[in-house]
mmCIF file of C-alpha atoms and ligand atoms in Angstrom:
data_model
loop_
_atom_site.group_PDB
_atom_site.id
_atom_site.type_symbol
_atom_site.label_atom_id
_atom_site.label_comp_id
_atom_site.label_asym_id
_atom_site.label_seq_id
_atom_site.Cartn_x
_atom_site.Cartn_y
_atom_site.Cartn_z
ATOM 1 C CA UNK K 1 37.894 -46.568 45.173
ATOM 2 C CA UNK K 2 35.300 -43.899 45.775
ATOM 3 C CA UNK K 3 33.171 -42.071 43.272
ATOM 4 C CA UNK K 4 35.295 -39.317 41.746
ATOM 5 C CA UNK K 5 32.632 -36.676 41.950
ATOM 6 C CA UNK K 6 34.787 -33.765 42.921
ATOM 7 C CA UNK K 7 37.800 -34.359 40.805
ATOM 8 C CA UNK K 8 37.885 -31.623 38.275
ATOM 9 C CA UNK K 9 35.962 -28.475 38.995
ATOM 10 C CA UNK K 10 35.874 -26.512 42.200
ATOM 11 C CA UNK K 11 32.146 -25.834 41.901
ATOM 12 C CA UNK K 12 31.289 -29.508 41.776
ATOM 13 C CA UNK K 13 30.072 -29.861 45.302
ATOM 14 C CA UNK K 14 27.773 -32.802 44.633
ATOM 15 C CA UNK K 15 26.962 -34.794 47.737
ATOM 16 C CA UNK K 16 27.492 -38.502 47.920
ATOM 17 C CA UNK K 17 25.007 -40.049 45.495
ATOM 18 C CA UNK K 18 23.111 -42.262 47.878
ATOM 19 C CA UNK K 19 21.029 -43.842 45.166
ATOM 20 C CA UNK K 20 24.208 -44.869 43.410
ATOM 21 C CA UNK K 21 25.658 -46.511 46.511
ATOM 22 C CA UNK K 22 28.758 -44.414 46.453
ATOM 23 C CA UNK K 23 30.979 -46.987 48.093
ATOM 24 C CA UNK K 24 30.276 -49.423 45.325
ATOM 25 C CA UNK K 25 31.156 -47.133 42.422
ATOM 26 C CA UNK K 26 34.722 -47.420 41.231
ATOM 27 C CA UNK K 27 36.637 -44.918 39.120
ATOM 28 C CA UNK K 28 36.629 -47.538 36.365
ATOM 29 C CA UNK K 29 32.833 -47.704 36.453
ATOM 30 C CA UNK K 30 32.521 -43.909 36.487
ATOM 31 C CA UNK K 31 34.626 -43.614 33.359
ATOM 32 C CA UNK K 32 32.709 -46.425 31.617
ATOM 33 C CA UNK K 33 30.107 -44.871 29.345
ATOM 34 C CA UNK K 34 27.864 -47.935 29.470
ATOM 35 C CA UNK K 35 27.813 -47.645 33.249
ATOM 36 C CA UNK K 36 26.916 -43.959 32.941
ATOM 37 C CA UNK K 37 24.016 -44.716 30.578
ATOM 38 C CA UNK K 38 22.765 -47.598 32.700
ATOM 39 C CA UNK K 39 22.781 -45.415 35.800
ATOM 40 C CA UNK K 40 21.016 -42.384 34.376
ATOM 41 C CA UNK K 41 18.945 -40.581 36.983
ATOM 42 C CA UNK K 42 15.251 -40.681 36.244
ATOM 43 C CA UNK K 43 13.370 -40.360 39.537
ATOM 44 C CA UNK K 44 13.196 -37.807 42.339
ATOM 45 C CA UNK K 45 14.983 -40.265 44.670
ATOM 46 C CA UNK K 46 17.889 -40.529 42.220
ATOM 47 C CA UNK K 47 18.151 -36.761 41.906
ATOM 48 C CA UNK K 48 17.997 -36.225 45.655
ATOM 49 C CA UNK K 49 21.403 -37.910 45.852
ATOM 50 C CA UNK K 50 22.852 -34.946 43.969
ATOM 51 C CA UNK K 51 20.653 -31.944 44.709
ATOM 52 C CA UNK K 52 18.016 -30.690 47.081
ATOM 53 C CA UNK K 53 14.937 -30.515 44.876
ATOM 54 C CA UNK K 54 12.622 -27.544 45.100
ATOM 55 C CA UNK K 55 8.872 -28.052 45.236
ATOM 56 C CA UNK K 56 8.538 -26.893 41.602
ATOM 57 C CA UNK K 57 11.235 -29.352 40.488
ATOM 58 C CA UNK K 58 9.690 -32.160 42.496
ATOM 59 C CA UNK K 59 6.331 -31.573 40.826
ATOM 60 C CA UNK K 60 8.092 -31.339 37.454
ATOM 61 C CA UNK K 61 9.781 -34.699 37.947
ATOM 62 C CA UNK K 62 6.447 -36.226 38.951
ATOM 63 C CA UNK K 63 4.699 -34.838 35.846
ATOM 64 C CA UNK K 64 7.523 -35.479 33.410
ATOM 65 C CA UNK K 65 6.878 -39.103 32.458
ATOM 66 C CA UNK K 66 3.691 -38.000 30.697
ATOM 67 C CA UNK K 67 5.377 -35.026 29.013
ATOM 68 C CA UNK K 68 9.021 -35.822 28.245
ATOM 69 C CA UNK K 69 11.160 -38.322 30.067
ATOM 70 C CA UNK K 70 13.869 -37.434 32.542
ATOM 71 C CA UNK K 71 17.311 -38.979 32.088
ATOM 72 C CA UNK K 72 20.593 -37.555 33.357
ATOM 73 C CA UNK K 73 23.986 -39.245 33.384
ATOM 74 C CA UNK K 74 25.614 -39.291 36.826
ATOM 75 C CA UNK K 75 28.507 -37.409 35.196
ATOM 76 C CA UNK K 76 26.256 -34.543 34.068
ATOM 77 C CA UNK K 77 24.445 -34.595 37.418
ATOM 78 C CA UNK K 78 27.800 -34.175 39.153
ATOM 79 C CA UNK K 79 28.092 -30.741 37.501
ATOM 80 C CA UNK K 80 24.914 -29.531 39.200
ATOM 81 C CA UNK K 81 24.878 -27.070 42.050
ATOM 82 C CA UNK K 82 23.293 -29.094 44.870
ATOM 83 C CA UNK K 83 21.825 -26.061 46.592
ATOM 84 C CA UNK K 84 20.669 -23.757 43.819
ATOM 85 C CA UNK K 85 17.782 -24.400 41.459
ATOM 86 C CA UNK K 86 19.028 -21.583 39.180
ATOM 87 C CA UNK K 87 22.101 -23.697 38.329
ATOM 88 C CA UNK K 88 22.440 -23.713 34.524
ATOM 89 C CA UNK K 89 23.121 -27.449 34.402
ATOM 90 C CA UNK K 90 20.192 -28.251 36.635
ATOM 91 C CA UNK K 91 17.808 -26.025 34.678
ATOM 92 C CA UNK K 92 18.631 -27.842 31.427
ATOM 93 C CA UNK K 93 17.706 -31.318 32.632
ATOM 94 C CA UNK K 94 15.470 -31.178 35.726
ATOM 95 C CA UNK K 95 11.888 -30.490 34.660
ATOM 96 C CA UNK K 96 9.686 -27.875 36.292
ATOM 97 C CA UNK K 97 5.928 -28.174 36.748
ATOM 98 C CA UNK K 98 5.669 -25.290 34.264
ATOM 99 C CA UNK K 99 6.369 -27.742 31.418
ATOM 100 C CA UNK K 100 2.706 -28.594 31.647
ATOM 101 C CA UNK K 101 1.748 -25.186 30.283
ATOM 102 C CA UNK K 102 1.268 -24.742 26.556
ATOM 103 C CA UNK K 103 1.915 -21.141 25.555
ATOM 104 C CA UNK K 104 0.640 -19.202 22.535
ATOM 105 C CA UNK K 105 2.533 -20.122 19.368
ATOM 106 C CA UNK K 106 3.923 -23.397 20.715
ATOM 107 C CA UNK K 107 3.763 -26.650 18.752
ATOM 108 C CA UNK K 108 4.351 -30.369 19.253
ATOM 109 C CA UNK K 109 6.493 -30.372 16.090
ATOM 110 C CA UNK K 110 7.673 -26.750 15.884
ATOM 111 C CA UNK K 111 9.790 -27.170 12.755
ATOM 112 C CA UNK K 112 7.191 -29.137 10.826
ATOM 113 C CA UNK K 113 9.675 -31.985 10.487
ATOM 114 C CA UNK K 114 7.038 -34.688 10.298
ATOM 115 C CA UNK K 115 5.677 -33.106 7.132
ATOM 116 C CA UNK K 116 9.139 -33.054 5.544
ATOM 117 C CA UNK K 117 9.767 -36.729 5.983
ATOM 118 C CA UNK K 118 9.663 -38.625 2.663
ATOM 119 C CA UNK K 119 10.456 -41.904 4.477
ATOM 120 C CA UNK K 120 10.660 -42.634 8.211
ATOM 121 C CA UNK K 121 13.896 -41.353 9.859
ATOM 122 C CA UNK K 122 14.625 -38.825 7.097
ATOM 123 C CA UNK K 123 13.888 -35.085 7.237
ATOM 124 C CA UNK K 124 14.478 -33.462 3.862
ATOM 125 C CA UNK K 125 13.999 -29.688 4.023
ATOM 126 C CA UNK K 126 16.859 -28.290 1.929
ATOM 127 C CA UNK K 127 17.653 -29.525 -1.582
ATOM 128 C CA UNK K 128 21.237 -30.642 -0.879
ATOM 129 C CA UNK K 129 21.077 -32.094 2.618
ATOM 130 C CA UNK K 130 19.042 -34.361 4.886
ATOM 131 C CA UNK K 131 18.738 -35.256 8.534
ATOM 132 C CA UNK K 132 19.003 -38.958 9.285
ATOM 133 C CA UNK K 133 17.361 -39.661 12.646
ATOM 134 C CA UNK K 134 19.131 -42.843 13.651
ATOM 135 C CA UNK K 135 17.800 -43.465 17.133
ATOM 136 C CA UNK K 136 15.725 -41.817 19.818
ATOM 137 C CA UNK K 137 18.075 -42.242 22.776
ATOM 138 C CA UNK K 138 20.170 -39.440 24.289
ATOM 139 C CA UNK K 139 22.704 -39.291 27.109
ATOM 140 C CA UNK K 140 20.579 -36.646 28.802
ATOM 141 C CA UNK K 141 17.094 -35.411 28.006
ATOM 142 C CA UNK K 142 17.207 -31.634 27.668
ATOM 143 C CA UNK K 143 14.088 -29.823 28.771
ATOM 144 C CA UNK K 144 14.353 -27.493 25.758
ATOM 145 C CA UNK K 145 14.576 -30.316 23.207
ATOM 146 C CA UNK K 146 12.739 -29.467 19.993
ATOM 147 C CA UNK K 147 12.344 -33.143 19.192
ATOM 148 C CA UNK K 148 10.767 -34.167 22.453
ATOM 149 C CA UNK K 149 7.878 -35.676 20.514
ATOM 150 C CA UNK K 150 10.266 -38.312 19.141
ATOM 151 C CA UNK K 151 13.189 -38.545 21.494
ATOM 152 C CA UNK K 152 13.256 -40.899 24.445
ATOM 153 C CA UNK K 153 10.115 -42.810 23.497
ATOM 154 C CA UNK K 154 11.469 -46.307 23.943
ATOM 155 C CA UNK K 155 15.156 -45.494 24.321
ATOM 156 C CA UNK K 156 15.811 -47.601 21.298
ATOM 157 C CA UNK K 157 17.640 -47.721 18.049
ATOM 158 C CA UNK K 158 15.576 -47.415 14.888
ATOM 159 C CA UNK K 159 15.149 -50.853 13.337
ATOM 160 C CA UNK K 160 17.561 -52.042 10.668
ATOM 161 C CA UNK K 161 14.835 -52.272 7.974
ATOM 162 C CA UNK K 162 13.756 -48.680 8.747
ATOM 163 C CA UNK K 163 17.358 -47.487 8.507
ATOM 164 C CA UNK K 164 17.776 -49.430 5.265
ATOM 165 C CA UNK K 165 14.757 -47.610 3.841
ATOM 166 C CA UNK K 166 16.300 -44.289 4.899
ATOM 167 C CA UNK K 167 19.636 -45.233 3.314
ATOM 168 C CA UNK K 168 17.831 -46.276 0.132
ATOM 169 C CA UNK K 169 16.259 -42.825 0.001
ATOM 170 C CA UNK K 170 19.712 -41.225 0.264
ATOM 171 C CA UNK K 171 21.112 -43.602 -2.369
ATOM 172 C CA UNK K 172 18.246 -42.823 -4.698
ATOM 173 C CA UNK K 173 18.346 -39.020 -4.318
ATOM 174 C CA UNK K 174 21.434 -37.657 -6.082
ATOM 175 C CA UNK K 175 20.811 -34.044 -4.977
ATOM 176 C CA UNK K 176 21.784 -35.083 -1.425
ATOM 177 C CA UNK K 177 25.397 -34.083 -0.822
ATOM 178 C CA UNK K 178 25.405 -33.743 2.945
ATOM 179 C CA UNK K 179 23.922 -36.177 5.483
ATOM 180 C CA UNK K 180 23.487 -35.046 9.060
ATOM 181 C CA UNK K 181 23.202 -38.042 11.373
ATOM 182 C CA UNK K 182 21.173 -37.034 14.395
ATOM 183 C CA UNK K 183 18.403 -38.399 16.564
ATOM 184 C CA UNK K 184 18.510 -38.765 19.545
ATOM 185 C CA UNK K 185 22.245 -38.892 20.037
ATOM 186 C CA UNK K 186 24.134 -41.052 17.522
ATOM 187 C CA UNK K 187 27.239 -41.292 19.727
ATOM 188 C CA UNK K 188 25.240 -43.313 22.263
ATOM 189 C CA UNK K 189 25.084 -46.119 19.682
ATOM 190 C CA UNK K 190 27.584 -48.946 19.905
ATOM 191 C CA UNK K 191 30.642 -48.278 17.788
ATOM 192 C CA UNK K 192 29.708 -51.170 15.478
ATOM 193 C CA UNK K 193 26.182 -49.959 14.906
ATOM 194 C CA UNK K 194 27.339 -46.384 14.324
ATOM 195 C CA UNK K 195 30.019 -47.612 11.945
ATOM 196 C CA UNK K 196 27.416 -49.461 9.938
ATOM 197 C CA UNK K 197 25.401 -46.242 9.540
ATOM 198 C CA UNK K 198 28.369 -43.939 8.881
ATOM 199 C CA UNK K 199 30.022 -46.304 6.434
ATOM 200 C CA UNK K 200 26.743 -46.887 4.580
ATOM 201 C CA UNK K 201 26.253 -43.138 4.180
ATOM 202 C CA UNK K 202 29.897 -42.613 3.234
ATOM 203 C CA UNK K 203 29.608 -45.311 0.569
ATOM 204 C CA UNK K 204 27.002 -43.279 -1.334
ATOM 205 C CA UNK K 205 28.909 -41.700 -4.185
ATOM 206 C CA UNK K 206 27.017 -38.399 -4.359
ATOM 207 C CA UNK K 207 27.387 -37.700 -0.612
ATOM 208 C CA UNK K 208 30.247 -35.227 -0.101
ATOM 209 C CA UNK K 209 30.194 -34.818 3.661
ATOM 210 C CA UNK K 210 28.852 -36.678 6.665
ATOM 211 C CA UNK K 211 27.936 -34.773 9.814
ATOM 212 C CA UNK K 212 27.034 -36.003 13.285
ATOM 213 C CA UNK K 213 25.067 -33.930 15.800
ATOM 214 C CA UNK K 214 25.756 -34.941 19.397
ATOM 215 C CA UNK K 215 25.599 -33.846 23.027
ATOM 216 C CA UNK K 216 27.904 -36.650 24.120
ATOM 217 C CA UNK K 217 30.984 -34.425 24.676
ATOM 218 C CA UNK K 218 28.776 -32.406 27.069
ATOM 219 C CA UNK K 219 26.861 -35.122 28.882
ATOM 220 C CA UNK K 220 28.830 -38.351 28.409
ATOM 221 C CA UNK K 221 32.388 -37.333 27.456
ATOM 222 C CA UNK K 222 33.889 -40.698 28.455
ATOM 223 C CA UNK K 223 32.113 -42.195 25.439
ATOM 224 C CA UNK K 224 34.647 -40.449 23.175
ATOM 225 C CA UNK K 225 37.169 -43.252 23.511
ATOM 226 C CA UNK K 226 39.981 -44.486 21.271
ATOM 227 C CA UNK K 227 37.740 -47.092 19.659
ATOM 228 C CA UNK K 228 35.203 -44.461 18.588
ATOM 229 C CA UNK K 229 37.835 -42.032 17.281
ATOM 230 C CA UNK K 230 39.682 -44.759 15.369
ATOM 231 C CA UNK K 231 36.411 -45.749 13.716
ATOM 232 C CA UNK K 232 35.236 -42.216 12.849
ATOM 233 C CA UNK K 233 38.521 -41.126 11.306
ATOM 234 C CA UNK K 234 38.116 -43.760 8.590
ATOM 235 C CA UNK K 235 35.138 -41.908 7.125
ATOM 236 C CA UNK K 236 36.422 -38.415 6.393
ATOM 237 C CA UNK K 237 35.313 -35.834 5.440
ATOM 238 C CA UNK K 238 33.268 -36.144 8.632
ATOM 239 C CA UNK K 239 32.179 -33.203 10.780
ATOM 240 C CA UNK K 240 30.755 -33.142 14.302
ATOM 241 C CA UNK K 241 28.502 -30.499 15.822
ATOM 242 C CA UNK K 242 28.281 -30.476 19.601
ATOM 243 C CA UNK K 243 25.755 -28.705 21.818
ATOM 244 C CA UNK K 244 27.416 -26.806 24.677
ATOM 245 C CA UNK K 245 25.164 -24.221 26.277
ATOM 246 C CA UNK K 246 27.127 -22.974 29.283
ATOM 247 C CA UNK K 247 30.763 -22.569 30.401
ATOM 248 C CA UNK K 248 30.069 -24.897 33.365
ATOM 249 C CA UNK K 249 29.841 -27.744 30.842
ATOM 250 C CA UNK K 250 33.418 -27.196 29.669
ATOM 251 C CA UNK K 251 35.061 -29.567 32.145
ATOM 252 C CA UNK K 252 38.428 -31.339 31.853
ATOM 253 C CA UNK K 253 36.503 -34.410 30.652
ATOM 254 C CA UNK K 254 34.683 -32.413 27.962
ATOM 255 C CA UNK K 255 37.951 -30.816 26.870
ATOM 256 C CA UNK K 256 39.526 -34.246 26.574
ATOM 257 C CA UNK K 257 36.607 -35.514 24.478
ATOM 258 C CA UNK K 258 36.795 -32.574 22.074
ATOM 259 C CA UNK K 259 40.589 -32.843 21.883
ATOM 260 C CA UNK K 260 40.366 -36.507 20.914
ATOM 261 C CA UNK K 261 37.813 -35.770 18.196
ATOM 262 C CA UNK K 262 39.843 -32.838 16.863
ATOM 263 C CA UNK K 263 43.000 -34.969 16.931
ATOM 264 C CA UNK K 264 41.138 -37.526 14.829
ATOM 265 C CA UNK K 265 40.908 -34.769 12.220
ATOM 266 C CA UNK K 266 37.218 -34.058 12.776
ATOM 267 C CA UNK K 267 36.263 -30.376 12.391
ATOM 268 C CA UNK K 268 34.100 -29.463 15.369
ATOM 269 C CA UNK K 269 31.269 -26.933 15.494
ATOM 270 C CA UNK K 270 28.909 -26.023 18.289
ATOM 271 C CA UNK K 271 25.215 -25.241 18.340
ATOM 272 C CA UNK K 272 24.027 -23.334 21.396
ATOM 273 C CA UNK K 273 20.369 -22.830 22.249
ATOM 274 C CA UNK K 274 19.543 -19.552 23.976
ATOM 275 C CA UNK K 275 17.917 -20.384 27.294
ATOM 276 C CA UNK K 276 16.439 -17.804 29.623
ATOM 277 C CA UNK K 277 18.294 -17.504 32.899
ATOM 278 C CA UNK K 278 20.817 -20.124 31.748
ATOM 279 C CA UNK K 279 22.919 -18.455 29.049
ATOM 280 C CA UNK K 280 20.840 -15.403 28.107
ATOM 281 C CA UNK K 281 23.564 -12.818 28.776
ATOM 282 C CA UNK K 282 26.364 -11.721 26.469
ATOM 283 C CA UNK K 283 29.092 -12.275 29.072
ATOM 284 C CA UNK K 284 28.126 -15.957 29.408
ATOM 285 C CA UNK K 285 28.035 -16.593 25.659
ATOM 286 C CA UNK K 286 31.344 -14.766 25.258
ATOM 287 C CA UNK K 287 32.964 -16.869 28.005
ATOM 288 C CA UNK K 288 31.512 -20.067 26.506
ATOM 289 C CA UNK K 289 32.691 -19.221 22.997
ATOM 290 C CA UNK K 290 36.216 -18.423 24.186
ATOM 291 C CA UNK K 291 36.347 -21.810 25.917
ATOM 292 C CA UNK K 292 34.999 -23.522 22.795
ATOM 293 C CA UNK K 293 37.673 -21.944 20.590
ATOM 294 C CA UNK K 294 40.349 -23.084 23.046
ATOM 295 C CA UNK K 295 39.243 -26.665 22.559
ATOM 296 C CA UNK K 296 39.078 -26.283 18.782
ATOM 297 C CA UNK K 297 35.295 -26.084 18.593
ATOM 298 C CA UNK K 298 33.968 -23.339 16.332
ATOM 299 C CA UNK K 299 30.729 -21.687 17.485
ATOM 300 C CA UNK K 300 28.391 -22.385 14.560
ATOM 301 C CA UNK K 301 24.784 -21.540 15.417
ATOM 302 C CA UNK K 302 23.134 -19.681 18.262
ATOM 303 C CA UNK K 303 19.493 -20.730 18.206
ATOM 304 C CA UNK K 304 16.504 -18.776 19.305
ATOM 305 C CA UNK K 305 14.518 -21.399 21.242
ATOM 306 C CA UNK K 306 12.113 -23.319 19.048
ATOM 307 C CA UNK K 307 8.472 -22.897 20.104
ATOM 308 C CA UNK K 308 8.029 -26.426 21.361
ATOM 309 C CA UNK K 309 5.186 -27.079 23.801
ATOM 310 C CA UNK K 310 6.108 -26.661 27.445
ATOM 311 C CA UNK K 311 9.263 -24.583 26.949
ATOM 312 C CA UNK K 312 7.857 -21.071 27.334
ATOM 313 C CA UNK K 313 9.756 -20.552 30.600
ATOM 314 C CA UNK K 314 13.050 -21.443 28.920
ATOM 315 C CA UNK K 315 12.734 -19.235 25.847
ATOM 316 C CA UNK K 316 14.125 -15.706 25.548
ATOM 317 C CA UNK K 317 12.673 -12.623 23.893
ATOM 318 C CA UNK K 318 14.283 -12.333 20.441
ATOM 319 C CA UNK K 319 15.842 -9.001 21.406
ATOM 320 C CA UNK K 320 18.026 -10.746 24.003
ATOM 321 C CA UNK K 321 19.759 -12.788 21.302
ATOM 322 C CA UNK K 322 20.226 -9.771 19.041
ATOM 323 C CA UNK K 323 21.736 -7.839 21.940
ATOM 324 C CA UNK K 324 24.137 -10.712 22.639
ATOM 325 C CA UNK K 325 25.261 -10.665 18.998
ATOM 326 C CA UNK K 326 25.746 -6.902 19.187
ATOM 327 C CA UNK K 327 27.936 -7.320 22.264
ATOM 328 C CA UNK K 328 30.030 -10.114 20.733
ATOM 329 C CA UNK K 329 30.989 -8.209 17.583
ATOM 330 C CA UNK K 330 34.287 -6.467 18.123
ATOM 331 C CA UNK K 331 34.889 -8.083 21.528
ATOM 332 C CA UNK K 332 35.763 -11.544 20.262
ATOM 333 C CA UNK K 333 37.236 -12.800 17.016
ATOM 334 C CA UNK K 334 34.809 -13.447 14.190
ATOM 335 C CA UNK K 335 35.826 -17.111 14.658
ATOM 336 C CA UNK K 336 33.991 -16.972 17.989
ATOM 337 C CA UNK K 337 30.812 -15.438 16.618
ATOM 338 C CA UNK K 338 28.075 -17.906 15.717
ATOM 339 C CA UNK K 339 25.145 -17.122 13.495
ATOM 340 C CA UNK K 340 21.962 -16.286 15.382
ATOM 341 C CA UNK K 341 19.024 -18.055 13.754
ATOM 342 C CA UNK K 342 15.335 -18.687 14.185
ATOM 343 C CA UNK K 343 14.312 -22.032 12.787
ATOM 344 C CA UNK K 344 11.089 -21.088 11.016
ATOM 345 C CA UNK K 345 8.025 -22.507 12.750
ATOM 346 C CA UNK K 346 6.222 -24.831 10.364
ATOM 347 C CA UNK K 347 9.341 -25.822 8.443
ATOM 348 C CA UNK K 348 10.853 -22.911 6.516
ATOM 349 C CA UNK K 349 14.425 -23.604 7.582
ATOM 350 C CA UNK K 350 16.904 -21.496 9.494
ATOM 351 C CA UNK K 351 16.534 -17.734 9.212
ATOM 352 C CA UNK K 352 19.505 -15.571 10.244
ATOM 353 C CA UNK K 353 18.710 -12.584 12.424
ATOM 354 C CA UNK K 354 20.947 -10.063 14.149
ATOM 355 C CA UNK K 355 21.864 -6.446 14.642
ATOM 356 C CA UNK K 356 21.522 -4.199 11.630
ATOM 357 C CA UNK K 357 24.764 -2.493 10.612
ATOM 358 C CA UNK K 358 23.489 -1.094 7.325
ATOM 359 C CA UNK K 359 21.924 2.310 7.965
ATOM 360 C CA UNK K 360 21.356 3.593 4.423
ATOM 361 C CA UNK K 361 22.125 2.516 0.854
ATOM 362 C CA UNK K 362 21.639 4.653 -2.227
ATOM 363 C CA UNK K 363 23.511 6.279 -5.103
ATOM 364 C CA UNK K 364 26.113 3.508 -4.985
ATOM 365 C CA UNK K 365 27.027 4.489 -1.474
ATOM 366 C CA UNK K 366 26.435 2.753 1.855
ATOM 367 C CA UNK K 367 26.184 4.237 5.305
ATOM 368 C CA UNK K 368 27.216 1.682 7.905
ATOM 369 C CA UNK K 369 27.890 1.606 11.610
ATOM 370 C CA UNK K 370 30.631 -0.421 13.279
ATOM 371 C CA UNK K 371 30.507 -2.233 16.639
ATOM 372 C CA UNK K 372 31.312 1.043 18.434
ATOM 373 C CA UNK K 373 28.446 2.798 16.621
ATOM 374 C CA UNK K 374 30.922 4.794 14.571
ATOM 375 C CA UNK K 375 29.291 5.714 11.257
ATOM 376 C CA UNK K 376 31.263 5.033 8.088
ATOM 377 C CA UNK K 377 30.630 5.452 4.361
ATOM 378 C CA UNK K 378 31.493 2.884 1.711
ATOM 379 C CA UNK K 379 31.493 4.006 -1.914
ATOM 380 C CA UNK K 380 30.855 1.253 -4.457
ATOM 381 C CA UNK K 381 32.969 0.904 -7.622
ATOM 382 C CA UNK K 382 31.691 2.279 -10.922
ATOM 383 C CA UNK K 383 31.815 -1.057 -12.797
ATOM 384 C CA UNK K 384 28.723 -3.220 -12.108
ATOM 385 C CA UNK K 385 29.213 -6.290 -14.309
ATOM 386 C CA UNK K 386 29.922 -9.283 -12.042
ATOM 387 C CA UNK K 387 30.054 -12.035 -14.652
ATOM 388 C CA UNK K 388 33.162 -14.284 -14.450
ATOM 389 C CA UNK K 389 34.043 -14.937 -18.073
ATOM 390 C CA UNK K 390 36.691 -17.628 -17.461
ATOM 391 C CA UNK K 391 34.137 -20.179 -16.265
ATOM 392 C CA UNK K 392 31.603 -19.626 -19.059
ATOM 393 C CA UNK K 393 30.686 -22.941 -20.584
ATOM 394 C CA UNK K 394 32.329 -25.104 -17.921
HETATM 395 C C1 PLP R 1 19.413 -27.542 10.555
HETATM 396 C C2 PLP R 1 19.009 -28.479 9.536
HETATM 397 C C3 PLP R 1 19.899 -28.897 8.534
HETATM 398 C C4 PLP R 1 21.333 -28.442 8.494
HETATM 399 O O1 PLP R 1 21.444 -27.084 8.300
HETATM 400 P P1 PLP R 1 22.858 -26.418 8.103
HETATM 401 O O2 PLP R 1 22.562 -24.959 8.026
HETATM 402 O O3 PLP R 1 23.430 -26.972 6.854
HETATM 403 O O4 PLP R 1 23.704 -26.787 9.284
HETATM 404 C C5 PLP R 1 19.442 -29.754 7.576
HETATM 405 N N1 PLP R 1 18.177 -30.197 7.567
HETATM 406 C C6 PLP R 1 17.290 -29.804 8.506
HETATM 407 C C7 PLP R 1 15.915 -30.334 8.437
HETATM 408 C C8 PLP R 1 17.681 -28.939 9.520
HETATM 409 O O5 PLP R 1 16.804 -28.571 10.459
HETATM 410 S S1 SF4 R 2 20.646 -34.231 23.367
HETATM 411 FE FE1 SF4 R 2 19.648 -33.135 21.667
HETATM 412 S S2 SF4 R 2 18.077 -34.576 20.902
HETATM 413 FE FE2 SF4 R 2 18.711 -35.274 22.943
HETATM 414 S S3 SF4 R 2 17.259 -34.340 24.360
HETATM 415 FE FE3 SF4 R 2 19.043 -32.957 24.261
HETATM 416 S S4 SF4 R 2 18.475 -31.483 22.650
HETATM 417 FE FE4 SF4 R 2 17.081 -33.255 22.426
#
């Protein structure tokens, strides 16, 4: 059988992947997630099997090992436009020489996570929830990654003793009600290893919900198999947040992955990062969010790019995001409107930003504008006491 590179989307005109010895790749191998991880593209020669590299990309790939590793599943590479360097898939994973530049206001650790880590592998910024960084491997290494200082170092899983220490911290901190398992990409762990982590977190009595952040449905959708879904559904309430950035990523394979997760009863959210020239127009975000809703994924956050070193060329002016939000309101259901946030540099948490609809407020009366810029007045009620007497003393 030949490599099924062209099976599902008309714009998938990837050439025969020479480096992968096309004739030797079977459909069974292609749909095997271990095979996909083992055959990630890392070098210019590997990439040349899928795309014609530009000079800037070639220099980027040469520089990258010292900056942030390159790794792309053959599946994700098959979504690339072979001829155009402005392809939104290509731009997310093939480095440019410009990554070498450090712009004003950029940091190694833009969110100050290292300073919020009471024990290794835990980031504790908000009182009621923590990040548990379970491994540093991902299916693909995104050029905009805000954790590039940690991710992809040795492609490994954090050691069991280190994870035990992190779990002990969660066990010993009763304010924690929500554990977000992240990394790296937790769904690239073996099902057994992931089950050990998820079940250990779930077993903590004060933890209400478990969340997993993953790009696997985007970059390695074949990993979402029956074994994984059967395991995850045992640990409800469990939520998954994916990371789709462009409609091109919503392939039949990605739809199948999200459908399986949703059918396992897992509420799905999506976190998109605004990326200049990739998804920085309202029409693209609108199209993406409509596709997400169709596969039962609720757009959750739209992130202004974090100021991580070497990503200046991928970040947008803040006004672009606000304009996108302005254009979404009224044109798509509120279910399809994420919250636009800036994650505060230095570690202040997520700060919502967006268009201002409140024009004036005084004398118990508000002047507002709607999405069509129609001005309306809202008069507040006379009674001001908002105490709820029923619950007093509960
Ligand atoms: C984003 C984030 C969370 C989760 O935030 P939610 O708004 O609850 O999704 C938790 N901890 C840290 C450190 C974060 O960056
Ligand atoms: S999948 Fe997430 S953690 Fe991994 S490189 Fe991409 S953005 Fe970073």
